[in-house]
Every structure is written in C-alpha cells, then in structure tokens.
XYZ file of C-alpha atoms in Angstrom:
385
model
C 24.061 -39.216 16.337
C 23.310 -35.238 17.435
C 23.444 -34.185 21.186
C 21.621 -31.227 22.243
C 24.207 -28.366 23.999
C 24.225 -28.471 27.643
C 22.705 -26.759 30.215
C 25.600 -24.506 30.873
C 25.815 -23.379 27.188
C 22.305 -22.616 26.759
C 22.783 -19.145 28.310
C 25.648 -18.199 26.713
C 23.687 -19.138 23.211
C 20.409 -17.194 24.401
C 22.889 -13.853 25.029
C 24.781 -14.289 21.941
C 21.738 -13.919 19.784
C 19.170 -12.331 22.098
C 19.393 -9.071 19.957
C 17.501 -11.417 16.695
C 14.631 -11.711 18.421
C 13.460 -8.744 17.217
C 14.000 -9.293 13.841
C 10.579 -9.571 11.528
C 11.794 -12.945 10.046
C 12.534 -16.640 11.337
C 15.496 -16.938 12.285
C 17.798 -20.024 14.197
C 20.683 -21.159 15.016
C 22.178 -24.584 14.233
C 25.601 -26.447 15.929
C 28.105 -27.738 13.905
C 26.646 -31.079 15.121
C 23.154 -30.337 13.258
C 21.527 -29.432 16.056
C 18.936 -26.579 16.524
C 20.359 -24.598 19.630
C 18.713 -21.497 19.282
C 15.126 -20.028 17.403
C 13.416 -16.622 17.524
C 10.044 -16.204 18.176
C 8.897 -15.470 14.223
C 10.594 -19.264 13.775
C 8.338 -20.739 16.536
C 5.365 -18.848 14.795
C 5.879 -20.254 11.261
C 6.393 -23.564 12.668
C 3.266 -23.325 14.846
C 5.481 -24.964 17.924
C 7.979 -24.104 20.908
C 9.522 -27.305 22.169
C 12.105 -28.067 19.503
C 15.464 -26.627 20.927
C 17.975 -29.767 21.026
C 16.556 -31.456 17.992
C 18.194 -32.170 14.733
C 17.275 -29.195 12.667
C 16.766 -31.623 9.659
C 14.261 -33.113 11.401
C 12.795 -29.642 12.716
C 13.103 -27.271 10.102
C 12.285 -29.336 6.779
C 13.456 -27.854 3.931
C 12.830 -29.295 -0.107
C 14.601 -28.294 -2.882
C 12.976 -27.622 -6.155
C 13.159 -31.263 -7.335
C 11.869 -31.975 -3.815
C 15.256 -33.097 -2.141
C 16.158 -32.514 1.132
C 18.493 -29.246 1.476
C 19.990 -30.888 4.513
C 21.433 -33.623 2.038
C 23.375 -30.386 -0.029
C 25.717 -30.296 3.811
C 25.627 -26.509 4.129
C 27.959 -27.381 7.898
C 29.945 -29.014 5.712
C 31.516 -26.056 4.559
C 34.551 -24.518 6.005
C 33.331 -20.998 7.299
C 37.112 -19.358 7.186
C 36.111 -19.928 3.431
C 32.342 -19.398 2.480
C 31.351 -17.228 5.479
C 28.066 -16.747 3.459
C 25.721 -18.363 1.519
C 23.699 -17.002 -1.403
C 19.921 -16.621 -0.924
C 17.694 -19.923 -2.200
C 13.973 -20.161 -2.428
C 12.753 -23.486 -0.650
C 10.211 -25.139 0.507
C 9.101 -25.519 3.900
C 7.152 -28.531 4.762
C 4.947 -28.556 7.601
C 2.661 -31.216 8.714
C 0.485 -31.600 5.694
C 0.825 -28.088 4.571
C 4.080 -26.031 2.629
C 5.431 -22.933 2.629
C 7.689 -20.836 -0.237
C 10.797 -19.390 1.944
C 13.747 -17.468 0.829
C 16.416 -19.063 3.096
C 20.267 -17.384 3.909
C 22.629 -18.121 5.988
C 25.706 -17.736 7.572
C 28.459 -19.747 9.545
C 29.772 -18.854 12.447
C 33.377 -18.460 14.086
C 32.515 -16.700 17.153
C 32.964 -18.707 20.965
C 29.241 -19.774 21.353
C 28.223 -21.981 18.797
C 31.386 -22.408 16.605
C 30.994 -24.015 13.130
C 27.607 -23.372 13.261
C 24.867 -21.971 11.227
C 22.292 -18.488 11.596
C 19.777 -19.077 9.049
C 17.330 -16.878 8.284
C 14.123 -17.885 6.817
C 11.701 -15.649 4.979
C 8.296 -16.240 3.394
C 8.032 -16.070 -0.324
C 4.906 -17.308 -1.281
C 3.626 -14.032 -2.307
C 6.899 -13.565 -4.133
C 6.469 -17.065 -5.792
C 2.275 -15.811 -7.066
C 3.809 -12.452 -8.321
C 6.094 -14.447 -10.107
C 3.321 -16.858 -11.552
C 1.463 -13.652 -11.948
C 4.453 -12.450 -14.428
C 5.233 -15.768 -16.095
C 1.055 -15.741 -16.880
C 1.573 -11.988 -17.866
C 4.263 -12.948 -20.531
C 2.426 -15.803 -21.780
C -0.969 -14.166 -22.359
C 0.657 -11.142 -24.219
C 3.192 -13.510 -26.074
C -0.468 -15.466 -27.426
C -2.349 -12.650 -28.226
C 0.447 -10.897 -30.236
C 0.813 -13.456 -32.319
C -1.972 -13.825 -34.196
C -2.808 -10.422 -35.238
C 1.075 -9.437 -35.853
C 0.777 -13.187 -37.844
C -1.695 -11.939 -39.707
C -0.373 -8.522 -40.414
C 3.077 -10.090 -41.874
C 1.419 -12.541 -44.155
C -0.875 -10.091 -45.936
C 1.769 -7.305 -45.959
C 4.125 -10.025 -47.352
C 1.632 -11.429 -49.862
C 0.412 -7.876 -50.860
C 3.990 -6.708 -51.919
C 5.066 -9.463 -53.920
C 1.545 -9.980 -55.741
C 0.311 -6.616 -55.853
C -0.562 -6.669 -59.486
C -2.489 -10.309 -58.734
C -5.304 -8.554 -56.474
C -8.180 -6.817 -57.661
C -8.414 -3.196 -55.802
C -11.476 -4.781 -53.564
C -9.251 -7.498 -52.489
C -6.668 -5.260 -51.947
C -8.766 -2.712 -49.799
C -10.195 -6.181 -47.848
C -6.545 -6.863 -47.031
C -5.414 -3.569 -45.846
C -8.656 -3.283 -43.541
C -7.434 -6.617 -41.883
C -4.275 -5.510 -40.994
C -5.698 -2.255 -40.042
C -8.063 -4.318 -37.371
C -5.130 -6.080 -36.177
C -2.719 -3.055 -35.820
C -5.583 -1.736 -33.737
C -5.820 -5.127 -31.758
C -1.985 -4.966 -30.878
C -2.550 -0.750 -29.802
C -5.040 -2.126 -27.262
C -3.199 -5.171 -26.168
C -0.219 -2.425 -25.714
C -2.645 -0.205 -24.207
C -3.985 -2.543 -21.470
C -0.647 -3.478 -20.252
C 0.477 0.460 -19.969
C -2.720 0.556 -17.457
C -1.761 -2.159 -15.608
C 1.639 -1.327 -14.900
C 0.451 2.317 -13.737
C -2.422 0.844 -11.733
C 0.131 -1.436 -9.862
C 2.803 1.048 -9.604
C 0.082 3.458 -8.454
C 0.916 6.277 -11.157
C -2.277 6.054 -13.231
C -2.802 10.024 -13.855
C -5.980 11.495 -14.483
C -6.853 14.048 -16.693
C -9.941 15.270 -15.078
C -12.224 17.258 -16.122
C -16.295 18.480 -16.092
C -17.760 15.219 -17.861
C -21.798 14.991 -18.858
C -22.372 11.301 -18.266
C -25.959 11.678 -20.011
C -23.500 12.577 -23.258
C -21.011 10.262 -22.473
C -22.601 6.985 -22.267
C -24.607 7.257 -25.188
C -21.617 7.923 -27.372
C -19.863 5.245 -25.441
C -23.238 2.858 -26.781
C -23.232 4.124 -30.281
C -19.493 3.170 -31.132
C -20.120 -0.022 -29.497
C -22.976 -1.168 -31.832
C -21.893 0.213 -34.883
C -19.068 -2.617 -34.496
C -19.452 -5.609 -32.116
C -22.722 -4.528 -30.583
C -24.782 -4.700 -34.228
C -27.930 -6.562 -34.006
C -27.966 -6.166 -29.870
C -30.754 -4.037 -28.053
C -28.620 -1.875 -25.648
C -31.032 0.673 -24.211
C -29.550 3.768 -21.798
C -31.877 5.875 -19.168
C -30.971 8.567 -16.488
C -32.219 10.588 -14.593
C -30.357 14.268 -16.016
C -27.189 13.560 -13.250
C -24.837 16.454 -12.278
C -21.529 17.157 -14.247
C -18.246 15.082 -12.569
C -15.478 16.124 -12.328
C -13.166 13.057 -13.965
C -10.949 12.078 -16.821
C -13.409 11.646 -20.251
C -11.046 8.782 -22.050
C -10.556 6.934 -18.959
C -14.901 6.958 -18.409
C -15.337 6.252 -21.954
C -12.288 3.129 -21.093
C -14.353 1.554 -18.060
C -18.252 1.828 -19.959
C -16.588 0.301 -22.739
C -14.874 -2.379 -20.951
C -18.086 -3.382 -19.219
C -20.515 -3.034 -21.973
C -18.493 -5.144 -24.133
C -18.123 -7.381 -21.507
C -22.421 -7.849 -21.727
C -22.065 -8.197 -25.270
C -19.604 -11.160 -25.090
C -21.504 -12.826 -23.069
C -25.264 -12.287 -24.199
C -27.543 -12.325 -27.236
C -30.210 -10.416 -25.365
C -31.369 -6.698 -24.706
C -28.407 -4.798 -22.202
C -29.651 -2.075 -19.477
C -27.350 0.998 -18.880
C -29.024 3.263 -16.247
C -27.358 6.598 -14.479
C -28.740 7.451 -11.236
C -27.926 10.325 -8.911
C -27.626 9.720 -5.628
C -26.477 11.766 -2.295
C -23.255 12.279 -2.639
C -22.397 9.933 -5.680
C -23.541 9.077 -9.374
C -23.990 5.230 -10.264
C -23.859 3.657 -13.628
C -25.059 0.231 -13.606
C -24.548 -2.488 -16.700
C -27.116 -5.253 -16.680
C -27.416 -8.156 -19.120
C -29.594 -11.779 -19.586
C -26.204 -13.697 -19.672
C -25.552 -16.738 -17.777
C -24.400 -14.489 -14.650
C -21.555 -14.875 -12.169
C -21.719 -17.178 -9.501
C -21.395 -15.712 -6.007
C -17.791 -16.797 -5.436
C -16.375 -15.654 -8.268
C -17.666 -12.152 -8.102
C -14.835 -10.677 -6.360
C -11.701 -12.981 -8.149
C -13.455 -11.421 -11.691
C -11.802 -8.388 -10.884
C -8.266 -9.917 -10.589
C -5.426 -10.303 -13.308
C -5.802 -13.135 -15.669
C -9.315 -14.689 -13.820
C -11.349 -17.548 -15.810
C -14.018 -19.439 -14.291
C -13.622 -22.780 -14.679
C -14.112 -24.502 -17.835
C -14.277 -21.130 -19.477
C -12.967 -20.664 -22.664
C -10.150 -18.096 -22.725
C -10.898 -15.299 -24.805
C -9.221 -11.800 -24.403
C -6.042 -11.131 -22.107
C -8.432 -11.464 -18.613
C -7.024 -8.065 -18.421
C -10.324 -6.025 -18.967
C -12.203 -5.949 -15.545
C -8.716 -5.385 -13.365
C -8.159 -1.885 -15.413
C -11.715 -0.991 -14.962
C -11.890 -1.988 -11.469
C -8.463 0.547 -11.283
C -9.857 3.040 -13.689
C -12.839 3.509 -11.046
C -11.051 3.482 -7.905
C -8.961 6.165 -9.554
C -11.859 7.830 -9.604
C -12.616 8.066 -5.963
C -15.557 5.371 -6.762
C -16.472 1.000 -6.430
C -17.385 -1.181 -8.725
C -19.184 -4.550 -7.913
C -21.024 -7.498 -9.394
C -24.452 -9.194 -8.662
C -27.079 -10.724 -9.893
C -29.677 -9.696 -12.251
C -33.397 -9.500 -10.934
C -34.654 -12.037 -13.195
C -31.031 -13.528 -15.078
C -27.985 -12.429 -15.949
C -25.338 -10.139 -14.068
C -25.100 -6.571 -13.075
C -22.298 -4.063 -12.760
C -22.249 -1.464 -10.861
C -19.850 1.749 -10.214
C -20.111 4.749 -8.498
C -18.180 8.151 -8.422
C -18.022 10.687 -6.259
C -20.048 13.745 -7.022
C -18.065 17.041 -7.028
C -15.813 19.462 -8.981
C -11.946 20.807 -8.291
C -12.142 19.808 -4.512
C -11.985 16.089 -6.112
C -8.122 17.061 -6.635
C -7.710 18.765 -3.314
C -7.942 22.440 -5.078
C -10.235 24.593 -2.856
C -12.631 26.676 -5.570
C -13.563 28.742 -3.510
C -9.612 30.338 -2.287
C -8.482 29.871 -5.632
C -11.052 32.280 -6.586
C -10.739 34.478 -3.265
C -6.533 34.558 -4.444
C -7.593 35.798 -7.918
C -10.070 38.480 -6.715
C -7.328 39.329 -4.736
C -4.665 39.000 -7.353
C -6.886 41.215 -10.006
C -7.465 43.563 -7.377
C -3.995 44.669 -6.719
C -2.848 44.342 -10.572
C -6.076 47.202 -10.886
C -4.637 49.099 -8.236
C -1.036 49.130 -9.240
C -1.892 50.517 -12.856
C -3.521 53.088 -11.292
C -0.951 54.373 -9.512
C 1.469 54.130 -12.207
C -1.197 55.945 -14.374
C -1.884 58.902 -11.964
C-alpha cells in the first residue's frame, strides 16, 4: 500500500521543485511507491482540485492509452533510472470526472536525494494538436476523393483514344477531349484551393493590388458564371457607382465566384447582387432564395470542411473558408444572415482607399518624386552651363 511522504520530507520535496512552479504546463512528481508528492499550480488547474498530495498517482492522474488501457499498468516506475532516464513523449487521454482531455506526456526518472527513484511528469494539453491532426487527415481524405474522379476520367478517355482512335468519329473524339479538358480544369481548381488554404493558414497570402472597379468586375464574374453553371437562372446586379478600390482583382474575382456559385448551387430562383458605398467601405451583398442557413451554423460555415447535418457532401468544403481568408487579407469582413423573405444573404465589406492601404503614403511619395525630379533637373542645368 503506497504511503505518503513524511511531514519532514515535504519541505525538502517542495524546495527541490519550487523552480517548476512557473512552468506553463502541468507538472507532477511521483515517488518510487507511486504516491503523488508534488504538483505545480497548472496541474491543479488541469485537475480542478488542490487536495491530492499523498494519494496514489494512478488514482489522481487517470491516464489512458489509445486502447483505453491504464497507462500506469505499463509500469513507468519499474525501469532502472540509471539506464533509462527520459521517457519519450506519448499522447494519452486524461480522464477527469466525466470529461476527457488529450495530453502529451513526457517524464524523467529522478536520481536526486529528494525523491530517489521517483518520476517527474509534464503534461501538456494536446486537444488543439489532435484537432489539427484530424483536420490534416480530413484534408488528405477529401483531396484523395476529389482527385480520384477526374483523374480516373482523364486516364480512361486518354487510354481509349490512344488505343482506339480510328474507331471514333471526329465528334466523338471532340466530346472525349472536351471531357478531359473539363476534368483537368477541375484538378487545377482543386490544387489552387489547396495552395490558397496553405497560404491563408501560414499568413503568407500575397495580394497584387491595383485600382479595381467593382461595377465592372461584378458583371464580368456574373456573365462568366451564367455562361456555365448559371444558365437558366436570373442573376441581377445593382450598384451605386462605387469608387475604385485598391485591391487584387484576381482574388476579388475568386471571392465573388465562390459566393455566386454557392448561391447557384442552392437555389433555382433569382439571385441578387448589390454593391453599396458606405462612409469608409464598399459592401457587396449576394442574396438567394434557397433553404437558408440556420443561425447556429452562420459562423461554422466559414471553417474548413464544414457540412451541415444531413447535407450531402459536394466539393471540398474549402470555398467559404478561402473566401473569408481572401476578404480578411484585404482588411474587410464577411458574414452570413437571413434573407428578408427566405434564403440566405452573404455580405462582405472592403475598405475604400488607395496606396495607403498597403502602407504607402501617396503624398510623401509624390513629394519625394517631385524633389528628386527637381534635383535632377538642376544638376543637368549646371552640367550644361
């Protein structure tokens, strides 16, 4: 039966590990008998209690492996500390009352006088890392699924044409090649989405800004969509002659395309696009008369791979996430809300302004250019004299 350390040993133990009180991670010391003899404040915060010293560590710190086995049964105190001093990091599940947390656990065997043969443990919350790992796994799964279909089509038609070219008419060959071309475009779009996601996540999204007119850009995007998937739908565009914006036209084209194609996917009725000029911003609204978006999902729809319960999977689930990243990279905001009668409404804003949006003082730049030009002219005049 494990026994608690004697009162005379408590000051020695506390003094030996007092420097670990400021660790940002939870830390604990377990003696050779498996009794918890010291813990820092972060462990008490993790376990939500402070009255645990002197109790068996396996009861206080309930750690489980991925197979739901008790980690303490692996006998972490049974190894010779002179042979194996440090234990490799392990991802375990910490059970606390009715909740669980994923934690990364590292440990070292102790050889000092305070707790000979004991174990110094550090527990770091790993829930966020687990979510990132799941997101990466979802990304790989989604990309594999989305790539398989077009590549299978490209491979099949190409092989057929190469082996049986003379058996097909010109119209048949043209149709097959058109399908190959469409599938190649689909793969290119997917790779572009993945590249945009990686740059947004890393904060390295580059913008090639220039002066852009939304009253020209929006109709061009709409015409392109109506020529393809938007055929048969009425898309109405209205604007109040907005000012030019200092923005990346290709990225804004991508934002508008994602929003309008999303509206086309969910409604067979009219789609309304409105561009309105505010005091400091220009607001773009894309409204449809589809099924609408429940209030509890209006923030989640802008996350990666989000699907509403019961919704059939279509596409990669990255479109609105990329759209949000592109708008925010321009210094704008985007959100979703209910339509006046039915359907959903997406709105995003972009800041008005010119070069100053990139940190360039236009007036200072013009003054500097003027000064340089004057100096050059004066120098030329002196040389001519």
